[in-house]
XYZ file of C-alpha atoms in Angstrom:
490
model
C -0.133 -0.001 0.087
C 1.288 3.472 -0.948
C 0.842 6.073 1.817
C 1.207 9.901 2.291
C 1.106 12.153 5.285
C 1.995 15.546 6.542
C 4.669 16.816 8.727
C 3.633 19.253 11.444
C 4.588 19.507 15.039
C 1.830 19.699 17.773
C 3.455 23.096 18.965
C 2.772 24.409 15.361
C -1.045 23.841 15.524
C -3.236 27.018 15.857
C -5.025 27.759 18.941
C -5.572 30.601 21.644
C -2.763 29.849 24.329
C 0.527 30.611 22.539
C 1.318 27.131 21.404
C -0.252 24.031 19.841
C -1.779 21.484 22.248
C -3.367 18.172 22.411
C -6.945 19.332 22.516
C -9.634 20.376 20.075
C -7.248 21.957 17.638
C -5.335 18.694 17.266
C -8.559 16.694 16.908
C -9.584 19.223 14.242
C -6.169 18.635 12.572
C -6.857 14.760 12.619
C -10.275 15.591 10.876
C -8.278 17.663 8.332
C -5.876 14.857 7.569
C -8.695 12.314 7.151
C -10.579 14.637 4.810
C -7.495 15.033 2.953
C -6.993 11.492 2.676
C -3.787 11.362 4.340
C -2.558 8.304 6.400
C 0.204 9.679 8.550
C 0.793 12.747 10.915
C 4.290 13.108 11.635
C 5.579 14.982 14.664
C 8.807 15.890 16.498
C 9.792 14.673 19.781
C 7.128 15.303 22.200
C 9.437 15.571 25.504
C 9.836 18.547 27.860
C 11.863 21.243 25.786
C 15.186 22.157 27.023
C 18.396 23.928 25.791
C 17.199 26.300 22.988
C 13.767 25.423 23.220
C 14.674 22.271 21.206
C 12.550 19.082 21.274
C 15.622 17.369 20.706
C 17.188 18.601 23.799
C 14.721 17.039 26.378
C 15.204 16.466 30.194
C 13.948 13.061 29.897
C 13.155 10.543 27.031
C 10.066 9.354 28.747
C 8.509 12.511 29.829
C 5.963 14.736 27.909
C 6.096 18.423 27.281
C 3.863 20.133 29.660
C 3.535 23.249 27.159
C 1.405 20.723 24.966
C -1.300 20.221 27.794
C -4.554 21.636 26.671
C -5.729 24.181 29.024
C -9.317 23.908 27.854
C -9.228 20.333 29.040
C -8.121 21.550 32.604
C -10.826 24.252 32.657
C -13.478 21.236 31.898
C -12.037 19.336 34.868
C -12.510 22.467 37.110
C -8.885 22.792 37.704
C -8.353 25.999 35.984
C -10.415 29.240 35.567
C -10.851 31.096 32.299
C -9.062 34.120 33.404
C -5.997 31.909 34.669
C -5.689 30.397 31.177
C -5.043 33.973 29.437
C -3.671 33.939 25.928
C 0.045 33.834 25.858
C 1.971 35.822 23.149
C 0.900 38.452 20.710
C 1.959 36.836 17.420
C -0.388 34.000 16.272
C 2.217 32.285 14.030
C 5.126 32.249 16.341
C 5.437 30.521 19.761
C 6.968 32.821 22.502
C 8.816 30.369 24.700
C 9.838 33.095 27.209
C 6.337 33.782 28.017
C 5.152 30.236 28.318
C 8.043 29.593 30.814
C 6.529 31.855 33.166
C 2.941 32.229 32.368
C 2.196 28.611 31.551
C 3.951 27.325 34.340
C 1.997 29.514 36.615
C -1.213 28.518 35.197
C -0.272 24.774 35.552
C 0.621 25.170 39.141
C -2.711 26.739 39.869
C -4.387 23.645 38.351
C -2.322 21.406 40.437
C -3.414 23.122 43.535
C -7.067 22.203 42.869
C -6.114 18.659 41.953
C -6.943 15.461 44.033
C -3.898 13.440 44.376
C -5.899 10.481 45.624
C -7.803 10.326 42.197
C -7.852 6.807 41.086
C -6.246 7.431 37.647
C -3.461 9.394 38.986
C -2.571 6.844 41.619
C -2.608 4.120 38.989
C -0.485 6.107 36.647
C 2.175 6.857 39.395
C 2.392 3.357 40.246
C 2.666 1.940 36.759
C 5.164 4.445 35.393
C 7.435 4.604 38.710
C 10.483 3.138 36.941
C 11.153 6.538 34.977
C 8.760 8.912 36.695
C 10.194 9.061 40.048
C 13.767 9.781 38.861
C 12.564 12.359 36.373
C 10.159 14.159 39.055
C 12.905 14.257 41.617
C 15.236 15.420 38.853
C 13.207 18.399 37.871
C 12.328 19.153 41.612
C 16.075 19.365 42.158
C 16.677 21.740 39.338
C 13.959 24.164 40.546
C 15.568 23.936 44.117
C 19.021 24.846 42.725
C 17.892 27.474 40.396
C 18.032 25.408 37.127
C 21.680 24.407 37.574
C 22.706 21.253 35.642
C 23.030 18.157 37.849
C 26.722 18.053 37.500
C 26.807 21.226 39.499
C 24.598 19.747 42.321
C 26.207 18.774 45.621
C 28.258 15.572 45.442
C 25.780 13.518 47.440
C 23.227 14.210 44.797
C 25.354 14.032 41.770
C 26.545 10.328 42.907
C 22.874 9.469 44.133
C 23.614 8.478 47.440
C 20.439 6.867 48.896
C 20.339 8.931 52.087
C 20.465 12.098 50.155
C 17.934 11.117 47.655
C 15.457 10.058 50.445
C 16.083 13.585 52.259
C 15.270 15.491 49.125
C 12.205 13.324 48.304
C 10.772 14.281 51.750
C 11.777 18.120 51.491
C 10.659 18.414 47.875
C 7.402 16.301 47.993
C 5.174 18.995 46.746
C 7.343 19.960 43.816
C 7.720 16.339 42.885
C 4.043 15.953 43.097
C 3.582 18.861 40.756
C 5.792 17.226 38.176
C 3.852 13.756 38.516
C 0.652 15.936 37.907
C 2.064 17.439 34.567
C 2.974 13.973 33.507
C -0.424 12.418 34.231
C -2.077 15.219 32.632
C 0.105 14.863 29.377
C -0.413 11.030 28.956
C -4.002 11.288 29.507
C -4.386 13.839 26.820
C -1.925 12.076 24.481
C -3.679 8.796 24.972
C -7.113 10.286 24.061
C -5.524 12.122 21.043
C -3.930 9.069 19.751
C -6.985 6.991 20.252
C -8.920 9.671 18.214
C -6.320 9.606 15.525
C -6.562 5.843 15.241
C -10.224 5.836 15.111
C -10.174 8.072 12.282
C -7.401 6.128 10.451
C -4.611 8.312 11.069
C -1.183 6.967 12.195
C 1.441 8.919 14.090
C 4.989 8.984 13.161
C 7.304 10.414 16.108
C 10.923 11.194 16.492
C 13.337 9.425 18.829
C 16.455 11.385 18.925
C 19.554 8.896 18.959
C 21.223 10.835 21.854
C 19.849 12.468 24.901
C 21.380 15.698 26.645
C 23.850 15.472 29.407
C 21.519 17.553 31.796
C 18.835 14.973 31.834
C 17.416 12.424 34.359
C 18.382 9.842 31.799
C 22.014 10.428 32.348
C 21.738 11.262 35.926
C 19.887 8.143 36.817
C 21.835 5.874 34.436
C 25.472 6.886 34.429
C 26.589 3.434 33.540
C 25.040 3.624 30.233
C 27.226 6.487 28.990
C 30.912 7.053 28.708
C 31.516 9.035 31.782
C 34.484 9.608 34.146
C 33.603 7.662 37.161
C 35.383 9.942 39.488
C 33.734 13.202 38.237
C 30.936 11.760 36.228
C 31.777 14.379 33.342
C 31.727 12.890 30.089
C 34.902 11.520 28.457
C 33.881 12.287 24.901
C 30.822 13.898 23.388
C 28.708 13.719 20.344
C 29.098 15.643 17.044
C 29.733 15.456 13.429
C 33.043 15.985 11.364
C 34.007 19.095 9.446
C 32.184 19.014 5.864
C 31.548 21.304 3.000
C 28.902 23.190 5.039
C 30.820 23.632 8.195
C 34.580 23.777 8.471
C 34.543 22.866 12.303
C 32.035 20.293 12.047
C 29.087 20.255 14.437
C 29.686 20.019 18.405
C 26.508 18.570 19.669
C 27.961 17.945 23.116
C 25.647 15.027 24.091
C 27.397 12.134 26.203
C 28.174 9.105 24.103
C 26.721 5.640 25.000
C 28.857 3.045 26.624
C 28.031 0.288 24.078
C 29.944 -2.276 25.647
C 27.932 -1.821 28.831
C 24.662 -1.621 27.156
C 25.502 -4.918 25.310
C 26.275 -6.707 28.307
C 22.772 -6.359 29.548
C 21.036 -6.978 26.086
C 20.541 -3.139 25.516
C 17.870 -3.015 28.237
C 18.039 0.707 28.300
C 17.135 0.992 24.623
C 14.654 -1.565 24.721
C 12.692 0.203 27.694
C 13.017 3.625 25.793
C 11.651 2.248 22.592
C 8.908 0.335 24.312
C 7.829 3.544 25.676
C 8.112 5.151 22.259
C 5.622 2.289 21.055
C 3.059 3.631 23.387
C 3.322 7.140 22.176
C 3.758 6.353 18.173
C 2.659 4.076 15.599
C 5.982 4.364 13.688
C 9.359 5.679 15.122
C 11.662 7.659 13.024
C 15.262 7.169 14.560
C 17.313 10.334 14.182
C 20.836 10.207 13.287
C 20.582 6.512 12.511
C 24.091 6.250 11.110
C 25.403 6.647 14.583
C 24.507 3.101 15.121
C 27.071 2.124 12.400
C 29.775 4.515 13.874
C 29.818 7.699 15.574
C 31.884 10.887 15.837
C 33.453 11.159 19.258
C 35.054 14.533 20.315
C 37.067 14.948 23.485
C 35.088 16.536 26.218
C 36.073 20.368 26.584
C 37.048 20.901 22.994
C 35.496 23.930 21.401
C 34.769 22.519 18.046
C 34.371 19.010 16.437
C 37.656 19.000 14.586
C 39.566 16.684 16.957
C 37.127 13.953 16.963
C 37.342 10.505 15.394
C 35.114 7.680 14.142
C 34.168 4.840 16.355
C 32.189 1.662 15.730
C 28.744 1.542 16.905
C 26.573 -1.541 17.772
C 25.437 -2.119 14.472
C 23.012 -5.054 13.708
C 23.715 -6.497 17.140
C 21.434 -3.691 18.659
C 19.281 -3.666 15.674
C 18.374 -7.318 15.876
C 17.835 -7.307 19.520
C 15.346 -4.388 19.114
C 13.451 -6.249 16.362
C 13.218 -9.475 18.510
C 12.034 -7.578 21.514
C 9.539 -5.185 19.624
C 8.615 -7.226 16.422
C 5.428 -5.099 15.618
C 7.023 -1.694 16.006
C 7.742 0.036 12.617
C 10.922 2.171 12.185
C 12.257 4.748 9.573
C 15.959 5.183 9.553
C 17.023 8.842 9.356
C 20.163 8.015 7.257
C 20.828 11.526 5.809
C 24.263 13.526 6.183
C 27.552 11.612 6.029
C 26.475 8.228 4.677
C 29.113 5.594 3.879
C 28.683 2.252 2.298
C 28.849 0.826 5.702
C 25.834 2.881 6.655
C 23.766 2.071 3.648
C 24.507 -1.763 4.313
C 23.298 -1.316 7.925
C 20.026 0.178 6.618
C 19.501 -2.573 4.227
C 20.214 -5.149 6.651
C 17.930 -3.598 9.281
C 15.115 -3.654 6.782
C 13.974 -0.078 7.952
C 13.002 2.304 5.209
C 15.540 5.083 4.750
C 14.873 8.737 3.777
C 14.861 10.564 0.668
C 14.668 14.429 0.559
C 13.772 16.167 -2.623
C 15.382 19.246 -1.735
C 18.817 17.316 -1.800
C 18.232 16.085 -5.373
C 18.893 19.233 -7.098
C 21.696 20.554 -5.011
C 25.034 20.518 -6.687
C 26.710 19.885 -3.228
C 24.955 16.601 -2.750
C 24.865 13.290 -4.543
C 22.062 12.881 -6.989
C 20.888 9.634 -5.381
C 18.059 11.949 -4.060
C 16.442 12.211 -7.517
C 13.203 10.363 -7.535
C 14.185 7.983 -10.410
C 16.882 6.402 -8.080
C 14.361 5.467 -5.236
C 13.330 2.042 -4.133
C 9.868 1.349 -2.775
C 11.323 0.646 0.896
C 11.838 4.229 1.435
C 10.092 7.474 2.747
C 10.439 10.627 0.558
C 10.054 13.963 2.034
C 9.849 17.395 0.512
C 12.086 18.483 3.217
C 12.267 17.893 7.001
C 12.113 20.095 10.063
C 15.780 21.008 9.551
C 15.646 22.143 5.999
C 14.363 25.234 4.151
C 10.889 25.356 3.074
C 10.347 24.434 -0.689
C 9.887 28.374 -1.345
C 12.871 29.410 0.593
C 15.034 26.621 -1.203
C 14.132 27.979 -4.553
C 14.739 31.468 -3.585
C 18.365 30.440 -2.420
C 19.051 27.787 -5.085
C 21.629 28.632 -7.745
C 20.161 29.281 -11.026
C 21.904 26.132 -12.470
C 20.243 23.973 -9.550
C 16.662 25.668 -10.113
C 16.906 25.169 -13.778
C 17.820 21.377 -13.386
C 14.924 20.991 -11.014
C 12.442 22.665 -13.226
C 13.656 20.609 -16.127
C 13.608 17.400 -14.243
C 10.119 17.964 -12.648
C 8.605 19.078 -15.952
C 7.439 22.229 -14.209
C 5.371 24.424 -16.305
C 5.628 28.429 -16.001
C 2.269 28.492 -14.247
C 3.010 25.801 -11.758
C 4.732 26.533 -8.418
C 7.929 24.910 -7.437
C 6.082 23.526 -4.263
C 3.367 21.908 -6.600
C 5.976 20.486 -8.877
C 8.066 18.984 -6.098
C 4.903 17.460 -4.247
C 3.888 15.951 -7.752
C 7.275 14.235 -8.007
C 7.194 12.877 -4.517
C 3.707 11.715 -4.884
C 4.457 10.003 -8.214
C 7.755 8.140 -6.772
C 7.944 4.601 -5.940
C 8.754 5.414 -2.330
C 5.935 3.579 -0.203
C 5.475 6.621 1.831
C 5.663 10.441 1.084
C 5.571 12.941 3.682
C 5.042 16.723 2.933
C 5.937 19.537 5.364
C 2.847 21.603 6.013
C 4.680 24.571 5.293
C 5.214 23.359 1.681
C 1.567 22.615 1.053
C 0.986 26.113 2.214
C 3.691 27.360 -0.042
C 5.343 29.353 2.781
C 8.709 30.871 2.790
C 11.731 31.538 5.160
C 9.398 32.830 7.832
C 8.035 29.457 8.435
C 11.223 27.331 8.562
C 11.129 25.275 11.722
C 14.730 24.893 12.574
C 18.192 26.250 11.479
C 20.540 23.424 12.577
C 23.560 24.655 14.553
C 22.154 28.068 15.418
C 20.492 29.555 18.484
C 18.849 32.973 18.985
C 15.219 32.520 19.479
C 14.149 31.613 15.792
C 13.786 28.045 16.020
C 10.843 25.877 16.739
C 8.516 28.824 16.914
C 6.572 28.368 13.604
C 2.930 27.974 14.202
C 0.039 27.563 11.341
C -2.636 30.048 11.058
C -6.195 28.571 11.852
C -7.647 29.881 8.465
C -4.758 27.877 6.499
C -6.118 24.755 7.661
C -9.091 24.835 5.245
C -11.470 22.608 3.391
C -10.260 23.842 -0.019
C -6.684 22.854 1.015
C -7.861 19.343 2.195
C -9.708 18.873 -1.070
C -6.565 19.822 -3.125
C -4.340 17.461 -1.174
C -7.073 14.660 -1.500
C -7.333 15.240 -5.195
C -3.575 14.794 -5.703
C -3.278 11.951 -3.227
C -6.100 10.040 -5.196
C -4.366 10.786 -8.475
C -1.048 8.945 -7.526
C -2.888 6.172 -5.716
C -1.748 6.828 -2.145
C -3.746 6.766 0.949
């Protein structure tokens, strides 16, 4: 079966409270996808956003982002008053994370103050999720108590998780711990309802799992043996990044701690199995970000200011993949195999059986190999107009060299009256890829103002784009449905 879908994160949904949420607007978007004959809704990671407001820098791989909790749902429960859920931000097509950090948290604290912790569903949730929930909630309570300091700057007794110290802070921070339990309960309750609604309407959700977790996370604090840390200081020995290339002479220094793959292999990759089991509860399909890191990864000495001095190290390869497939035989994956792809990486993708990714924007870029042109695709692949890290198609066309743009128009058979977005989408729909995903920005033919992320940059312009309510229209749904039907996708 040939499928298609739309990529738009929940935060980009329209709505009155400064950021998209899991409430009515999310259900309306599911209705839109259904009327547009789409099968997939692809989103970004749903964890609490951390450094740079990035969903790829989360304080916990299991936790949900409390900004996505719908305030109308809390009002319906009697936990929040309308005046306490005042609109946040003045620009309807941009998320203001600074305002959310103060105003949204304040509103959620008021809701928690009215919540009954003896509620049966809450008690059951806390009991069933305790394996990760207790470490995460204590971690967040400690961060609040220490003014947001990363855990490596906490007192030694807490950094090394000495039992007496942990117990003492569990008692003294009980209220703050309870608040974070409440946030996770509300998130998972709303998410479960949204996913059920999507499933009932024939929509499957593709979710992202970043290959790495941040150093300042409950994952690393609670599981130091899973990472390459100095046992005396708990600082990383080496950190993640990518080597210098045509685009960046210094490479990219991500700074995430690297996995201790030998230790993970010794216990059957239990940490990864738990993580992906949790992802299976959230998503129908999991896209593994930076899949090539399982074949080999770029390791940079901790403390270096660029990625230049890194080196390649072998990853777990098929040993991990085979273990995951045996433990989770029904979970479907997409391998994000973009970037520096070697024959070994291509072989790992092939051996895994996971579909890889094809990005149409790369097909006509003279700096990239032309195996992204649609005539080179295989069926077991997922074609994208672009991802959250790429320019929108309009932005790409405006920045492309004249030679690249002419090549694209000639290859696509673009007429004078046709937009580059329409021509690219037509090519992706017609490709043999089993799945074709279009960024919502490309269906809307938006430019640079709607780009979701500029990799390697900070400064407040990333992860902010929101779709205007009037853009999600019945006319657009009809146009998408007609194109989808023409190319026999569902």
